[in-house]
PDB file of C-alpha atoms in Angstrom:
ATOM      1  CA  MET A1196       0.034   0.074  -0.054  1.00  0.00           C
ATOM      2  CA  THR A1197       2.734   2.270   0.739  1.00  0.00           C
ATOM      3  CA  ARG A1198       4.397   1.718  -2.671  1.00  0.00           C
ATOM      4  CA  LEU A1199       1.054   2.728  -4.369  1.00  0.00           C
ATOM      5  CA  LEU A1200       0.751   5.751  -2.356  1.00  0.00           C
ATOM      6  CA  ALA A1201       4.299   6.565  -3.327  1.00  0.00           C
ATOM      7  CA  LEU A1202       3.508   6.039  -6.871  1.00  0.00           C
ATOM      8  CA  MET A1203       0.390   8.152  -6.765  1.00  0.00           C
ATOM      9  CA  MET A1204       2.075  10.855  -5.206  1.00  0.00           C
ATOM     10  CA  LEU A1205       4.853  10.785  -7.924  1.00  0.00           C
ATOM     11  CA  LEU A1206       2.290  10.901 -10.603  1.00  0.00           C
ATOM     12  CA  LEU A1207       0.469  13.742  -9.124  1.00  0.00           C
ATOM     13  CA  THR A1208       3.756  15.661  -8.479  1.00  0.00           C
ATOM     14  CA  VAL A1209       4.702  15.072 -12.164  1.00  0.00           C
ATOM     15  CA  SER A1210       1.383  15.997 -13.626  1.00  0.00           C
ATOM     16  CA  CYS A1211       0.978  19.271 -11.527  1.00  0.00           C
ATOM     17  CA  ARG A1212       4.377  20.242 -12.374  1.00  0.00           C
ATOM     18  CA  GLU A1213       4.343  23.625 -14.449  1.00  0.00           C
ATOM     19  CA  GLU A1214       5.756  23.447 -17.802  1.00  0.00           C
ATOM     20  CA  VAL A1215       8.987  25.519 -17.970  1.00  0.00           C
ATOM     21  CA  ALA A1216       9.240  27.770 -21.241  1.00  0.00           C
ATOM     22  CA  GLN A1217      12.146  27.088 -23.462  1.00  0.00           C
ATOM     23  CA  ASP A1218      14.583  29.689 -23.508  1.00  0.00           C
ATOM     24  CA  THR A1219      14.750  31.100 -27.088  1.00  0.00           C
ATOM     25  CA  ALA A1220      17.020  34.198 -26.518  1.00  0.00           C
ATOM     26  CA  PRO A1221      19.620  34.457 -29.193  1.00  0.00           C
ATOM     27  CA  LEU A1222      23.134  32.922 -28.430  1.00  0.00           C
ATOM     28  CA  PRO A1223      26.289  34.902 -29.411  1.00  0.00           C
ATOM     29  CA  LEU A1224      28.130  33.622 -32.453  1.00  0.00           C
ATOM     30  CA  THR A1225      30.961  31.448 -31.503  1.00  0.00           C
ATOM     31  CA  GLU A1226      33.580  29.273 -33.199  1.00  0.00           C
ATOM     32  CA  ALA A1227      31.289  26.427 -32.344  1.00  0.00           C
ATOM     33  CA  ALA A1228      28.600  27.487 -34.612  1.00  0.00           C
ATOM     34  CA  VAL A1229      28.368  25.713 -38.001  1.00  0.00           C
ATOM     35  CA  GLY A1230      25.824  26.260 -40.765  1.00  0.00           C
ATOM     36  CA  HIS A1231      22.862  23.843 -40.636  1.00  0.00           C
ATOM     37  CA  PHE A1232      23.023  23.293 -44.440  1.00  0.00           C
ATOM     38  CA  CYS A1233      26.690  23.416 -45.131  1.00  0.00           C
ATOM     39  CA  GLN A1234      28.114  22.196 -41.909  1.00  0.00           C
ATOM     40  CA  MET A1235      30.886  24.761 -42.281  1.00  0.00           C
ATOM     41  CA  ASN A1236      32.330  27.150 -39.572  1.00  0.00           C
ATOM     42  CA  LEU A1237      30.162  30.431 -39.857  1.00  0.00           C
ATOM     43  CA  PHE A1238      33.167  32.714 -39.213  1.00  0.00           C
ATOM     44  CA  GLU A1239      34.522  31.411 -42.727  1.00  0.00           C
ATOM     45  CA  HIS A1240      31.501  33.196 -44.505  1.00  0.00           C
ATOM     46  CA  GLU A1241      30.826  36.985 -44.946  1.00  0.00           C
ATOM     47  CA  GLY A1242      27.545  38.594 -44.445  1.00  0.00           C
ATOM     48  CA  PRO A1243      24.717  38.405 -42.127  1.00  0.00           C
ATOM     49  CA  LYS A1244      23.785  34.992 -40.247  1.00  0.00           C
ATOM     50  CA  GLY A1245      20.659  33.604 -38.944  1.00  0.00           C
ATOM     51  CA  GLN A1246      19.715  31.422 -35.930  1.00  0.00           C
ATOM     52  CA  VAL A1247      16.440  29.279 -35.570  1.00  0.00           C
ATOM     53  CA  HIS A1248      15.418  28.055 -32.309  1.00  0.00           C
ATOM     54  CA  LEU A1249      13.164  24.651 -32.281  1.00  0.00           C
ATOM     55  CA  ALA A1250      10.737  23.405 -29.733  1.00  0.00           C
ATOM     56  CA  GLY A1251      12.250  20.433 -27.846  1.00  0.00           C
ATOM     57  CA  LEU A1252      15.870  21.354 -28.957  1.00  0.00           C
ATOM     58  CA  PRO A1253      17.038  23.797 -26.211  1.00  0.00           C
ATOM     59  CA  GLN A1254      20.733  22.903 -26.315  1.00  0.00           C
ATOM     60  CA  MET A1255      21.591  24.759 -29.584  1.00  0.00           C
ATOM     61  CA  PRO A1256      19.681  26.503 -32.079  1.00  0.00           C
ATOM     62  CA  LEU A1257      20.344  25.763 -35.819  1.00  0.00           C
ATOM     63  CA  PHE A1258      22.658  28.362 -37.469  1.00  0.00           C
ATOM     64  CA  PHE A1259      22.710  29.449 -40.992  1.00  0.00           C
ATOM     65  CA  SER A1260      25.490  30.793 -43.046  1.00  0.00           C
ATOM     66  CA  GLN A1261      23.081  33.080 -44.867  1.00  0.00           C
ATOM     67  CA  VAL A1262      19.715  34.867 -43.643  1.00  0.00           C
ATOM     68  CA  ARG A1263      18.308  33.859 -46.920  1.00  0.00           C
ATOM     69  CA  ASP A1264      18.821  29.983 -45.781  1.00  0.00           C
ATOM     70  CA  ALA A1265      17.230  30.714 -42.352  1.00  0.00           C
ATOM     71  CA  ILE A1266      14.118  32.015 -44.204  1.00  0.00           C
ATOM     72  CA  ALA A1267      14.101  29.155 -46.518  1.00  0.00           C
ATOM     73  CA  TYR A1268      14.434  26.742 -43.580  1.00  0.00           C
ATOM     74  CA  GLN A1269      11.159  28.058 -42.049  1.00  0.00           C
ATOM     75  CA  ARG A1270       9.189  27.486 -45.341  1.00  0.00           C
ATOM     76  CA  LEU A1271      10.501  23.920 -46.102  1.00  0.00           C
ATOM     77  CA  PRO A1272       7.794  21.109 -45.632  1.00  0.00           C
ATOM     78  CA  GLU A1273      10.323  18.701 -44.098  1.00  0.00           C
ATOM     79  CA  GLN A1274      10.531  20.561 -40.854  1.00  0.00           C
ATOM     80  CA  SER A1275      10.111  18.188 -37.774  1.00  0.00           C
ATOM     81  CA  HIS A1276       9.889  20.526 -34.968  1.00  0.00           C
ATOM     82  CA  GLU A1277       7.879  23.921 -34.245  1.00  0.00           C
ATOM     83  CA  ILE A1278       9.989  26.903 -34.832  1.00  0.00           C
ATOM     84  CA  LEU A1279       9.862  29.033 -31.667  1.00  0.00           C
ATOM     85  CA  ALA A1280      12.061  31.966 -32.806  1.00  0.00           C
ATOM     86  CA  VAL A1281      14.340  33.259 -35.696  1.00  0.00           C
ATOM     87  CA  TRP A1282      17.125  35.817 -35.005  1.00  0.00           C
ATOM     88  CA  VAL A1283      19.279  37.533 -37.795  1.00  0.00           C
ATOM     89  CA  ASN A1284      22.083  39.947 -37.723  1.00  0.00           C
ATOM     90  CA  ASP A1285      21.040  43.490 -37.542  1.00  0.00           C
ATOM     91  CA  MET A1286      23.199  44.962 -40.572  1.00  0.00           C
ATOM     92  CA  GLY A1287      22.546  48.281 -39.311  1.00  0.00           C
ATOM     93  CA  ALA A1288      23.889  47.749 -35.792  1.00  0.00           C
ATOM     94  CA  ASP A1289      26.906  49.802 -34.805  1.00  0.00           C
ATOM     95  CA  GLY A1290      29.949  47.941 -36.027  1.00  0.00           C
ATOM     96  CA  ALA A1291      28.359  45.558 -38.334  1.00  0.00           C
ATOM     97  CA  ARG A1292      30.181  45.155 -41.536  1.00  0.00           C
ATOM     98  CA  TRP A1293      29.994  42.631 -44.254  1.00  0.00           C
ATOM     99  CA  SER A1294      33.200  40.923 -43.525  1.00  0.00           C
ATOM    100  CA  ASP A1295      32.176  41.024 -39.651  1.00  0.00           C
ATOM    101  CA  PRO A1296      28.383  41.195 -39.123  1.00  0.00           C
ATOM    102  CA  GLY A1297      28.658  40.977 -35.442  1.00  0.00           C
ATOM    103  CA  THR A1298      28.341  38.102 -32.887  1.00  0.00           C
ATOM    104  CA  GLU A1299      25.580  39.574 -30.499  1.00  0.00           C
ATOM    105  CA  ASN A1300      23.650  42.023 -32.738  1.00  0.00           C
ATOM    106  CA  TRP A1301      20.520  39.762 -33.145  1.00  0.00           C
ATOM    107  CA  ILE A1302      17.118  41.073 -33.923  1.00  0.00           C
ATOM    108  CA  ASP A1303      13.791  39.106 -34.234  1.00  0.00           C
ATOM    109  CA  ALA A1304      13.084  38.092 -37.904  1.00  0.00           C
ATOM    110  CA  ARG A1305       9.450  39.109 -37.625  1.00  0.00           C
ATOM    111  CA  ALA A1306      10.467  42.694 -36.542  1.00  0.00           C
ATOM    112  CA  ALA A1307      13.261  43.193 -39.248  1.00  0.00           C
ATOM    113  CA  TYR A1308      13.162  45.120 -42.534  1.00  0.00           C
ATOM    114  CA  PHE A1309      14.814  43.038 -45.280  1.00  0.00           C
ATOM    115  CA  VAL A1310      16.446  44.010 -48.574  1.00  0.00           C
ATOM    116  CA  VAL A1311      15.344  41.506 -51.217  1.00  0.00           C
ATOM    117  CA  GLY A1312      16.574  41.269 -54.815  1.00  0.00           C
ATOM    118  CA  GLY A1313      19.458  43.336 -54.681  1.00  0.00           C
ATOM    119  CA  GLU A1314      23.145  42.608 -56.024  1.00  0.00           C
ATOM    120  CA  THR A1315      24.391  41.700 -52.476  1.00  0.00           C
ATOM    121  CA  THR A1316      25.730  37.918 -52.450  1.00  0.00           C
ATOM    122  CA  GLY A1317      25.838  36.073 -49.190  1.00  0.00           C
ATOM    123  CA  GLY A1318      28.348  33.716 -47.671  1.00  0.00           C
ATOM    124  CA  MET A1319      27.260  30.644 -49.525  1.00  0.00           C
ATOM    125  CA  GLY A1320      27.227  32.588 -53.062  1.00  0.00           C
ATOM    126  CA  ALA A1321      23.549  32.997 -53.294  1.00  0.00           C
ATOM    127  CA  PRO A1322      21.896  36.488 -53.391  1.00  0.00           C
ATOM    128  CA  GLU A1323      21.291  37.584 -49.797  1.00  0.00           C
ATOM    129  CA  THR A1324      18.252  38.848 -47.872  1.00  0.00           C
ATOM    130  CA  VAL A1325      19.927  41.652 -45.788  1.00  0.00           C
ATOM    131  CA  PRO A1326      18.163  42.339 -42.307  1.00  0.00           C
ATOM    132  CA  PHE A1327      18.009  45.783 -40.525  1.00  0.00           C
ATOM    133  CA  SER A1328      16.207  46.821 -37.525  1.00  0.00           C
ATOM    134  CA  GLY A1329      14.837  50.048 -39.080  1.00  0.00           C
ATOM    135  CA  PRO A1330      13.267  50.841 -42.352  1.00  0.00           C
ATOM    136  CA  GLU A1331      15.752  53.934 -42.872  1.00  0.00           C
ATOM    137  CA  GLU A1332      18.873  51.788 -42.549  1.00  0.00           C
ATOM    138  CA  ALA A1333      17.234  49.191 -45.187  1.00  0.00           C
ATOM    139  CA  ALA A1334      16.244  51.832 -47.499  1.00  0.00           C
ATOM    140  CA  ARG A1335      19.734  53.259 -47.651  1.00  0.00           C
ATOM    141  CA  PHE A1336      21.326  50.036 -48.040  1.00  0.00           C
ATOM    142  CA  ALA A1337      18.855  49.192 -50.921  1.00  0.00           C
ATOM    143  CA  ALA A1338      19.705  52.582 -52.574  1.00  0.00           C
ATOM    144  CA  ARG A1339      23.420  51.639 -52.803  1.00  0.00           C
ATOM    145  CA  ALA A1340      22.954  47.789 -53.422  1.00  0.00           C
ATOM    146  CA  GLY A1341      19.503  47.695 -55.124  1.00  0.00           C
ATOM    147  CA  GLY A1342      16.561  45.663 -54.063  1.00  0.00           C
ATOM    148  CA  THR A1343      13.271  46.182 -52.293  1.00  0.00           C
ATOM    149  CA  VAL A1344      12.784  46.645 -48.652  1.00  0.00           C
ATOM    150  CA  MET A1345      10.163  44.041 -47.335  1.00  0.00           C
ATOM    151  CA  ARG A1346       8.931  42.609 -44.111  1.00  0.00           C
ATOM    152  CA  LEU A1347       9.447  38.822 -43.320  1.00  0.00           C
ATOM    153  CA  ASP A1348       5.885  37.854 -44.482  1.00  0.00           C
ATOM    154  CA  GLU A1349       6.244  39.799 -47.619  1.00  0.00           C
ATOM    155  CA  ILE A1350       9.255  37.888 -48.952  1.00  0.00           C
ATOM    156  CA  PRO A1351       8.191  35.742 -52.010  1.00  0.00           C
ATOM    157  CA  ASP A1352       9.079  32.164 -51.594  1.00  0.00           C
ATOM    158  CA  ALA A1353      11.098  32.518 -54.994  1.00  0.00           C
ATOM    159  CA  ALA A1354      13.470  34.940 -53.337  1.00  0.00           C
ATOM    160  CA  VAL A1355      14.534  32.271 -50.888  1.00  0.00           C
ATOM    161  CA  LEU A1356      13.694  28.857 -52.329  1.00  0.00           C
ATOM    162  CA  ALA A1357      14.544  29.046 -56.011  1.00  0.00           C
ATOM    163  CA  PRO A1358      17.810  27.591 -57.209  1.00  0.00           C
ATOM    164  CA  VAL A1359      20.650  29.982 -57.998  1.00  0.00           C
ATOM    165  CA  ALA A1360      22.988  29.690 -60.755  1.00  0.00           C
ATOM    166  CA  THR A1361      26.716  29.967 -59.520  1.00  0.00           C
ATOM    167  CA  GLY A1362      28.217  30.894 -62.914  1.00  0.00           C
ATOM    168  CA  PRO A1363      27.389  32.832 -65.989  1.00  0.00           C
ATOM    169  CA  ASP A1364      27.978  30.148 -68.358  1.00  0.00           C
ATOM    170  CA  GLU A1365      26.415  27.284 -66.484  1.00  0.00           C
ATOM    171  CA  ASP A1366      23.635  25.541 -68.098  1.00  0.00           C
ATOM    172  CA  GLU A1367      20.711  24.398 -65.912  1.00  0.00           C
ATOM    173  CA  SER A1368      20.448  20.761 -65.281  1.00  0.00           C
ATOM    174  CA  GLU A1369      17.112  19.030 -65.619  1.00  0.00           C
ATOM    175  CA  PHE A1370      16.899  18.949 -61.623  1.00  0.00           C
ATOM    176  CA  GLU A1371      17.393  22.663 -61.416  1.00  0.00           C
ATOM    177  CA  GLN A1372      14.701  23.320 -64.016  1.00  0.00           C
ATOM    178  CA  ARG A1373      12.151  21.111 -61.951  1.00  0.00           C
ATOM    179  CA  LEU A1374      13.033  23.116 -58.707  1.00  0.00           C
ATOM    180  CA  ARG A1375      12.634  26.220 -60.583  1.00  0.00           C
ATOM    181  CA  ALA A1376       9.288  25.113 -62.013  1.00  0.00           C
ATOM    182  CA  LEU A1377       8.124  24.307 -58.504  1.00  0.00           C
ATOM    183  CA  SER A1378       9.240  27.531 -57.117  1.00  0.00           C
ATOM    184  CA  ASP A1379       7.478  29.338 -59.839  1.00  0.00           C
ATOM    185  CA  ALA A1380       4.225  27.368 -59.130  1.00  0.00           C
ATOM    186  CA  THR A1381       3.905  28.866 -55.788  1.00  0.00           C
ATOM    187  CA  GLY A1382       2.894  32.048 -57.399  1.00  0.00           C
ATOM    188  CA  ASP A1383       5.502  34.201 -55.445  1.00  0.00           C
TER     189      ASP A1383
END
């Protein structure tokens, strides 16, 4: 009887325990951070970075070598975990440079202003989606580098999911043509 009572108390304690919220604060960029898609050290790549925090995986967020890739990850159907937070480098922050975008100047991607479709190439060689905390900084950057200022939910899928040619004389393979057709079919 004592064992049964102890078991019931344990179950009651576990069931009454409040669920502790997962910490989704941005982590500083360190040498330990590698890109989720490329598995390369992020310090080897220029341009802004992103980090995505997933439910149930509190140890380490997924880091991305390009902001474009972090946005693309959110839109991929293969995700296995709920996305709790997405942080991106604020390229308008004091000291942020393309060669050194910063290690702690993170802003919530939902609050950021992005320059999309400009001539800027990110760390992995694809067109970059450049984040800023304010619309003025984003507009000044777009005036210099081209592109359009957009909020996260305005960025078309084609801007982050479409394949990118890496060379001017490169022919599109059949696979790339199918990917481009799928991206164009989304209507973005």
